[in-house]
Amino acid sequence: MLHCAFLRSTSRVRAIVTASLTAARSDARHRHYGTRGPKEISTFDTGSRLEVQHPRWPHSLLFSYPWLRDHCRCADCFNHTTAQRRFDPTHMHLNIRPARVSATPEGLELKWPDGHTSAYEYKFLWQNTYEGRRTAHKPPQQLWTAHTIPKPELTMVSLGELSDPEKNGIKKLIAAIIKYGFAFISEVPTTEEATRSAVEKVCPIERNFFGEMWTFGNTGMDHLDTAYTSEFIGAHTDTTYFSQACRVQVFHCLEAACEGGESLLVDGFSIAQQFKNKHPEGYTFFSSESFPSEYIEDGQHHSCLDTIFRHNPETGNLTQFRYNIYDRAPLSSIPQEKMQEFYLHFMNLTKVIRNPKNEQWLKLEPGKVLLIDNWRVMHGRKGFTGNRVMTGCYLGNDEFTSSARVLGLQLE
């Protein structure tokens, strides 16, 4: 009768139930029940959506009934072995409404007109809705400049820690890469094989036309890239010519140069923030206008058209910074009438990047492997004399972020 009365009324009906399981499973359609003390969990049927209030939530959430039916996690609707959906949402009515709503301290329970019952944990509801995620979202990244770069102990993990599951070395390493954009593995033997072994503890190595692992000096040109010379290289991100740039770049200096060769790190997310504050119109321009990058050598021609700043479509937060002044292709993606604007913004951005206050120079040492988040931190090097031997590899975004999620780490 309560259900019928609600349908005839334009005002919302609110029912109070106790926290006991028996009362929580009563047939009343609208629930409001108390836990210990004054804290309460409430549910309200607004007609097309279900409003839920929870004492641990900063605000209530409104759930679409089709969304609730589609997200049932019972064994008939969701395969818990494969973590795949079984329910086909195209078979439900868009005006579906539950016959009964029950709130318990453990979660929400809905019984549908066809007799099917769905149960949801409150944590699942909060973490898997747009409104909940936006409210709870706090990016884990800590931006830095040369003055505020983190102390070495915050970004250093020894090979021994990495190899001992009880020391959580892998989690510490990945967490540092996410938070600061770079990290080191120390005490690694100075060979390509040892470097590979250490890095593969993080995730599988990405293969591309460079191969998996690469080792090179400055005595030959295995590939037509300035990295294979002894020239100065300014701050940049790698593989902007791939549709998905490599996520992590790995460097291990097996033999240091006699003079020079210091490495450069610049926090691209910090650059983005500074650029946005100082030149907001330029930030908007490079967030919407794409321009091409390319790599060309015998048998290879890679090209990608993309923006400098890429954002998460859900949160709007910056997720990737793409900047490489060397791999720019002919600028054919922007109309000539916008060229003055493009070069003005590009000069302003480059000026921020090259500000010495943003540049961190360091000497890579044999035995210490550097891992850089290539979606965030730029790298470069000073010119050098003498022989300098480097080994390294790339880690793909999908494999790296998978490892992070398995360890329960927040990426954005």
Coordinates of C-alpha atoms in Angstrom, one line a residue, residues 2-408:
L2 CA 2.9 2.3 0.7
H3 CA 4.1 1.8 -2.8
C4 CA 0.8 2.7 -4.3
A5 CA 0.4 5.7 -2.1
F6 CA 3.8 7.0 -3.2
L7 CA 2.9 6.7 -6.9
R8 CA -0.2 8.8 -6.3
S9 CA 1.6 11.5 -4.3
T10 CA 3.9 14.2 -5.6
S11 CA 5.8 14.5 -2.3
R12 CA 8.6 12.1 -1.3
V13 CA 7.8 9.5 1.3
R14 CA 10.3 8.8 4.0
A15 CA 10.3 5.7 6.1
I16 CA 12.4 5.1 9.2
V17 CA 13.7 1.6 9.9
T18 CA 16.1 0.3 12.5
A19 CA 19.6 -1.1 11.8
S20 CA 18.5 -4.6 12.6
L21 CA 18.6 -7.0 9.6
T22 CA 15.0 -8.0 10.1
A23 CA 13.6 -4.4 10.0
A24 CA 16.0 -3.6 7.1
R25 CA 14.4 -6.3 5.0
S26 CA 10.9 -5.1 5.5
D27 CA 8.7 -4.5 2.5
A28 CA 8.7 -0.7 2.8
R29 CA 9.9 0.9 -0.4
H30 CA 11.6 4.0 1.1
R31 CA 14.2 3.4 3.8
H32 CA 15.9 5.6 6.4
Y33 CA 17.6 3.6 9.2
G34 CA 20.0 4.3 12.0
T35 CA 23.4 2.8 12.7
R36 CA 25.0 3.4 16.1
G37 CA 24.3 6.8 17.6
P38 CA 22.8 9.6 15.5
K39 CA 24.4 8.4 12.2
E40 CA 21.8 7.2 9.6
I41 CA 21.7 5.6 6.2
S42 CA 18.7 6.8 4.2
T43 CA 17.1 5.9 0.9
F44 CA 14.6 7.9 -1.0
D45 CA 12.7 7.0 -4.2
T46 CA 12.6 10.2 -6.3
G47 CA 10.6 8.6 -9.1
S48 CA 13.3 8.0 -11.7
R49 CA 16.2 7.6 -9.4
L50 CA 17.1 6.3 -5.9
E51 CA 18.7 8.8 -3.5
V52 CA 21.1 7.2 -1.0
Q53 CA 22.6 9.0 2.0
H54 CA 25.4 7.4 4.0
P55 CA 27.2 8.8 7.1
R56 CA 30.6 8.2 5.5
W57 CA 29.7 10.0 2.3
P58 CA 30.2 13.8 2.0
H59 CA 26.9 14.0 0.1
S60 CA 24.1 11.8 -1.1
L61 CA 24.1 10.0 -4.4
L62 CA 21.3 9.7 -6.9
F63 CA 21.3 6.3 -8.7
S64 CA 19.5 5.7 -12.0
Y65 CA 17.4 2.5 -11.7
P66 CA 18.6 1.2 -15.1
W67 CA 22.2 1.7 -13.8
L68 CA 21.4 -0.2 -10.6
R69 CA 19.9 -3.1 -12.5
D70 CA 22.8 -3.2 -15.0
H71 CA 25.4 -3.2 -12.1
C72 CA 23.9 -6.2 -10.2
R73 CA 26.8 -8.3 -9.1
C74 CA 25.0 -11.6 -8.4
A75 CA 26.3 -14.7 -10.1
D76 CA 23.5 -14.7 -12.7
C77 CA 24.5 -11.1 -13.8
F78 CA 28.2 -11.1 -13.3
N79 CA 30.8 -13.8 -13.8
H80 CA 33.1 -13.5 -10.7
T81 CA 35.6 -16.0 -12.1
T82 CA 36.3 -14.0 -15.3
A83 CA 35.2 -10.6 -13.9
Q84 CA 32.9 -10.2 -16.9
R85 CA 29.3 -9.2 -17.3
R86 CA 26.5 -11.7 -17.9
F87 CA 23.6 -9.3 -17.8
D88 CA 22.5 -7.9 -21.2
P89 CA 21.2 -4.3 -20.5
T90 CA 19.4 -4.2 -23.9
H91 CA 16.8 -6.6 -22.5
M92 CA 15.7 -4.3 -19.6
H93 CA 13.0 -1.6 -19.8
L94 CA 14.4 2.0 -19.4
N95 CA 11.5 2.8 -17.0
I96 CA 12.4 -0.1 -14.7
R97 CA 11.6 0.4 -11.0
P98 CA 12.3 -1.9 -8.0
A99 CA 9.4 -3.5 -6.2
R100 CA 11.3 -3.2 -2.9
V101 CA 14.3 -1.4 -1.5
S102 CA 16.0 -2.5 1.6
A103 CA 19.0 -0.8 3.4
T104 CA 21.2 -2.7 5.8
P105 CA 24.5 -1.8 7.5
E106 CA 26.3 -4.0 4.9
G107 CA 24.7 -2.6 1.8
L108 CA 21.7 -1.9 -0.4
E109 CA 19.3 -4.6 -1.6
L110 CA 16.7 -4.2 -4.4
K111 CA 14.1 -6.6 -5.5
W112 CA 12.9 -6.1 -9.1
P113 CA 9.4 -6.7 -10.4
D114 CA 10.5 -10.0 -12.1
G115 CA 11.6 -11.3 -8.7
H116 CA 15.3 -10.8 -9.3
T117 CA 17.2 -9.5 -6.2
S118 CA 20.3 -7.3 -6.5
A119 CA 22.7 -6.4 -3.6
Y120 CA 25.3 -3.7 -3.6
E121 CA 28.0 -2.8 -1.1
Y122 CA 28.1 1.0 -0.3
K123 CA 31.8 1.1 -1.1
F124 CA 31.0 -0.3 -4.6
L125 CA 28.3 2.3 -5.2
W126 CA 30.6 5.2 -4.1
Q127 CA 33.6 4.1 -6.0
N128 CA 31.9 3.3 -9.3
T129 CA 29.7 6.3 -9.9
Y130 CA 30.7 9.5 -11.7
E131 CA 29.5 11.7 -8.9
G132 CA 31.3 9.6 -6.2
R133 CA 34.6 9.4 -8.0
R134 CA 34.7 13.2 -8.8
T135 CA 34.1 14.0 -5.1
A136 CA 36.6 11.5 -3.7
H137 CA 39.2 12.2 -6.4
K138 CA 42.5 13.6 -5.1
P139 CA 45.4 13.1 -7.6
P140 CA 48.4 11.3 -6.1
Q141 CA 50.9 13.3 -8.1
Q142 CA 53.2 15.7 -6.2
L143 CA 54.6 18.3 -8.5
W144 CA 58.1 19.6 -8.1
T145 CA 60.7 22.0 -9.3
A146 CA 64.5 22.0 -9.0
H147 CA 64.0 23.5 -5.5
T148 CA 61.3 21.1 -4.3
I149 CA 62.4 17.8 -6.0
P150 CA 61.9 14.9 -3.5
K151 CA 64.7 13.6 -1.4
P152 CA 66.6 10.6 -2.8
E153 CA 65.3 8.2 -0.1
L154 CA 61.7 8.8 -1.3
T155 CA 62.5 7.7 -4.9
M156 CA 65.1 5.0 -4.3
V157 CA 64.5 1.2 -4.0
S158 CA 67.3 -1.3 -3.9
L159 CA 67.3 -4.4 -6.0
G160 CA 67.2 -6.4 -2.8
E161 CA 64.0 -4.7 -1.7
L162 CA 62.6 -5.2 -5.2
S163 CA 63.3 -8.9 -5.0
D164 CA 61.8 -9.4 -1.5
P165 CA 58.0 -9.6 -1.4
E166 CA 58.0 -8.9 2.3
K167 CA 59.6 -5.5 1.8
N168 CA 57.0 -4.3 -0.8
G169 CA 59.8 -2.9 -3.0
I170 CA 57.8 -3.2 -6.2
K171 CA 54.9 -1.2 -4.7
K172 CA 57.2 1.4 -3.3
L173 CA 58.9 1.8 -6.7
I174 CA 55.7 2.2 -8.7
A175 CA 54.2 4.5 -6.1
A176 CA 57.2 6.8 -6.4
I177 CA 56.9 6.8 -10.2
I178 CA 53.2 7.7 -9.9
K179 CA 53.8 10.4 -7.2
Y180 CA 57.0 12.0 -8.4
G181 CA 57.2 10.9 -12.0
F182 CA 60.5 9.1 -11.6
A183 CA 62.3 6.5 -9.3
F184 CA 65.5 4.6 -9.1
I185 CA 66.5 1.0 -8.6
S186 CA 69.9 0.8 -6.9
E187 CA 72.5 -2.0 -6.6
V188 CA 71.8 -3.3 -10.1
P189 CA 74.7 -5.1 -11.9
T190 CA 76.0 -3.2 -14.9
T191 CA 74.7 -5.4 -17.6
E192 CA 71.8 -5.4 -20.0
E193 CA 70.6 -8.8 -18.6
A194 CA 70.6 -7.6 -15.0
T195 CA 68.8 -4.4 -16.0
R196 CA 66.1 -6.4 -17.8
S197 CA 65.7 -8.7 -14.8
A198 CA 65.2 -5.8 -12.4
V199 CA 62.8 -3.9 -14.7
E200 CA 60.7 -6.9 -15.5
K201 CA 59.8 -7.1 -11.8
V202 CA 57.6 -4.0 -12.4
C203 CA 55.9 -5.3 -15.6
P204 CA 56.7 -6.8 -19.0
I205 CA 58.9 -4.7 -21.3
E206 CA 57.3 -3.1 -24.4
R207 CA 58.6 -4.2 -27.8
N208 CA 58.8 -1.8 -30.7
F209 CA 61.1 -1.2 -33.6
F210 CA 63.9 -0.4 -31.2
G211 CA 63.5 -3.9 -29.9
E212 CA 62.9 -4.7 -26.2
M213 CA 66.2 -3.8 -24.5
W214 CA 68.6 -1.5 -26.2
T215 CA 72.3 -0.9 -25.4
F216 CA 74.2 1.8 -27.3
G217 CA 77.1 4.2 -27.0
N218 CA 78.1 7.1 -29.2
T219 CA 80.3 5.3 -31.6
G220 CA 77.6 4.1 -34.0
M221 CA 74.1 5.0 -35.3
D222 CA 71.9 1.9 -34.8
H223 CA 68.9 4.2 -35.3
L224 CA 68.6 7.7 -36.8
D225 CA 68.1 9.4 -33.5
T226 CA 70.1 12.1 -31.7
A227 CA 70.3 9.9 -28.6
Y228 CA 72.9 7.8 -30.5
T229 CA 75.2 10.8 -30.6
S230 CA 77.1 12.8 -28.0
E231 CA 75.2 16.0 -28.7
F232 CA 73.2 18.0 -26.2
I233 CA 69.5 17.1 -26.0
G234 CA 67.0 19.4 -24.4
A235 CA 64.0 18.5 -22.3
H236 CA 61.5 16.4 -24.1
T237 CA 59.2 13.4 -23.8
D238 CA 59.8 10.3 -25.9
T239 CA 57.8 8.5 -28.7
T240 CA 55.4 11.4 -29.4
Y241 CA 55.2 9.8 -32.8
F242 CA 53.4 6.7 -31.5
S243 CA 49.7 6.8 -31.1
Q244 CA 50.3 5.7 -27.5
A245 CA 53.6 7.0 -26.3
C246 CA 55.6 4.7 -24.0
R247 CA 54.6 5.2 -20.4
V248 CA 57.9 4.5 -18.6
Q249 CA 61.3 5.1 -20.0
V250 CA 64.2 3.2 -18.4
F251 CA 67.9 4.3 -18.4
H252 CA 70.9 2.5 -16.9
C253 CA 74.3 4.1 -17.5
L254 CA 76.7 1.1 -17.8
E255 CA 79.7 3.4 -18.5
A256 CA 79.9 7.1 -17.7
A257 CA 81.4 9.6 -20.1
C258 CA 84.8 11.2 -19.3
E259 CA 83.2 14.6 -19.2
G260 CA 79.6 15.8 -19.5
G261 CA 76.6 13.7 -20.2
E262 CA 74.7 14.8 -17.1
S263 CA 71.0 14.0 -17.3
L264 CA 68.1 16.5 -17.1
L265 CA 64.7 16.0 -15.5
V266 CA 61.8 18.4 -15.8
D267 CA 58.4 17.8 -14.2
G268 CA 56.0 18.3 -17.1
F269 CA 52.9 18.5 -14.9
S270 CA 54.5 21.3 -12.9
I271 CA 55.3 23.0 -16.2
A272 CA 51.7 22.6 -17.3
Q273 CA 50.5 24.2 -14.0
Q274 CA 52.9 27.1 -14.4
F275 CA 52.0 27.6 -18.0
K276 CA 48.2 27.5 -17.3
N277 CA 48.5 30.1 -14.6
K278 CA 50.7 32.4 -16.7
H279 CA 49.2 31.8 -20.1
P280 CA 45.7 30.3 -19.7
E281 CA 44.9 31.0 -23.4
G282 CA 48.0 29.0 -24.4
Y283 CA 47.0 26.1 -22.2
T284 CA 43.6 26.0 -23.8
F285 CA 45.1 26.1 -27.2
F286 CA 47.5 23.2 -26.6
S287 CA 44.7 21.2 -25.0
S288 CA 42.5 21.4 -28.1
E289 CA 44.8 21.9 -31.1
S290 CA 46.8 18.9 -32.3
F291 CA 50.0 18.9 -34.2
P292 CA 52.0 16.0 -35.8
S293 CA 55.2 14.3 -34.7
E294 CA 57.1 11.7 -36.7
Y295 CA 60.1 9.3 -36.8
I296 CA 61.7 8.4 -40.1
E297 CA 64.5 5.9 -41.0
D298 CA 64.9 3.1 -43.5
G299 CA 61.9 0.8 -43.1
Q300 CA 60.2 3.0 -40.5
H301 CA 57.9 5.9 -40.7
H302 CA 55.8 6.6 -37.6
S303 CA 53.5 9.5 -37.2
C304 CA 51.0 10.7 -34.6
L305 CA 48.7 13.7 -34.4
D306 CA 47.9 14.8 -30.9
T307 CA 47.7 17.6 -28.4
I308 CA 50.4 18.6 -26.0
F309 CA 48.1 18.4 -22.9
R310 CA 45.8 15.4 -22.6
H311 CA 43.1 15.2 -20.0
N312 CA 41.0 12.6 -18.3
P313 CA 37.5 12.8 -19.8
E314 CA 36.0 11.9 -16.5
T315 CA 37.8 14.2 -14.1
G316 CA 39.3 16.8 -16.4
N317 CA 42.7 16.3 -14.8
L318 CA 45.9 16.4 -16.8
T319 CA 46.9 12.8 -17.7
Q320 CA 49.7 13.3 -20.3
F321 CA 52.2 15.9 -21.3
R322 CA 53.6 15.5 -24.8
Y323 CA 56.5 17.7 -25.8
N324 CA 59.3 17.0 -28.2
I325 CA 60.8 19.9 -30.2
Y326 CA 63.0 17.5 -32.2
D327 CA 60.3 15.1 -33.6
R328 CA 58.0 17.7 -34.9
A329 CA 56.6 16.9 -38.4
P330 CA 55.6 19.6 -40.9
L331 CA 52.9 21.6 -39.3
S332 CA 50.0 20.8 -41.6
S333 CA 47.2 20.3 -39.0
I334 CA 46.8 24.0 -38.0
P335 CA 45.4 26.6 -40.4
Q336 CA 47.9 29.3 -41.5
E337 CA 45.6 31.9 -39.9
K338 CA 46.4 30.3 -36.5
M339 CA 50.2 30.1 -37.0
Q340 CA 51.0 33.3 -35.2
E341 CA 49.1 32.1 -32.3
F342 CA 50.7 28.7 -32.3
Y343 CA 54.3 30.0 -32.4
L344 CA 53.5 32.5 -29.7
H345 CA 52.1 29.8 -27.3
F346 CA 54.9 27.4 -28.2
M347 CA 57.6 30.0 -27.4
N348 CA 55.9 30.8 -24.1
L349 CA 55.7 27.1 -23.2
T350 CA 59.3 26.4 -24.1
K351 CA 60.4 29.4 -22.1
V352 CA 58.7 27.9 -19.0
I353 CA 60.3 24.5 -19.7
R354 CA 63.8 26.0 -20.0
N355 CA 63.6 28.1 -16.9
P356 CA 66.6 26.9 -14.8
K357 CA 64.3 26.8 -11.7
N358 CA 62.5 23.8 -13.3
E359 CA 65.6 21.9 -14.4
Q360 CA 67.0 19.2 -12.3
W361 CA 70.5 18.0 -13.4
L362 CA 72.0 14.7 -12.2
K363 CA 74.8 12.4 -13.1
L364 CA 73.6 8.8 -13.8
E365 CA 75.8 6.3 -12.1
P366 CA 76.5 2.7 -13.1
G367 CA 74.4 0.4 -10.9
K368 CA 71.5 2.8 -10.6
V369 CA 68.6 2.4 -12.9
L370 CA 66.4 5.4 -13.6
L371 CA 62.7 4.9 -14.4
I372 CA 60.8 8.0 -15.8
D373 CA 57.1 8.5 -16.3
N374 CA 57.3 9.5 -19.9
W375 CA 53.7 10.8 -19.8
R376 CA 54.8 13.4 -17.3
V377 CA 58.5 14.0 -16.8
M378 CA 60.7 15.3 -19.6
H379 CA 64.4 14.2 -19.9
G380 CA 67.5 15.4 -21.7
R381 CA 71.2 15.4 -21.4
K382 CA 74.3 17.5 -21.7
G383 CA 76.8 16.9 -24.5
F384 CA 79.7 14.8 -23.6
T385 CA 83.2 13.6 -24.6
G386 CA 84.5 10.1 -24.4
N387 CA 82.6 6.9 -24.5
R388 CA 79.2 6.6 -22.8
V389 CA 77.3 3.4 -22.8
M390 CA 73.6 3.3 -21.9
T391 CA 71.1 0.4 -21.7
G392 CA 67.3 0.7 -21.3
C393 CA 63.9 0.0 -22.5
Y394 CA 60.3 1.1 -22.5
L395 CA 57.3 0.0 -20.5
G396 CA 53.9 0.3 -22.0
N397 CA 51.0 2.2 -20.4
D398 CA 48.6 -0.8 -20.2
E399 CA 51.1 -3.1 -18.5
F400 CA 52.4 -0.5 -16.1
T401 CA 49.0 0.7 -15.0
S402 CA 47.8 -2.9 -14.6
S403 CA 50.7 -3.6 -12.2
A404 CA 49.8 -0.4 -10.2
R405 CA 46.1 -1.4 -9.9
V406 CA 46.9 -4.9 -8.8
L407 CA 49.0 -3.4 -6.0
G408 CA 46.0 -1.1 -5.1

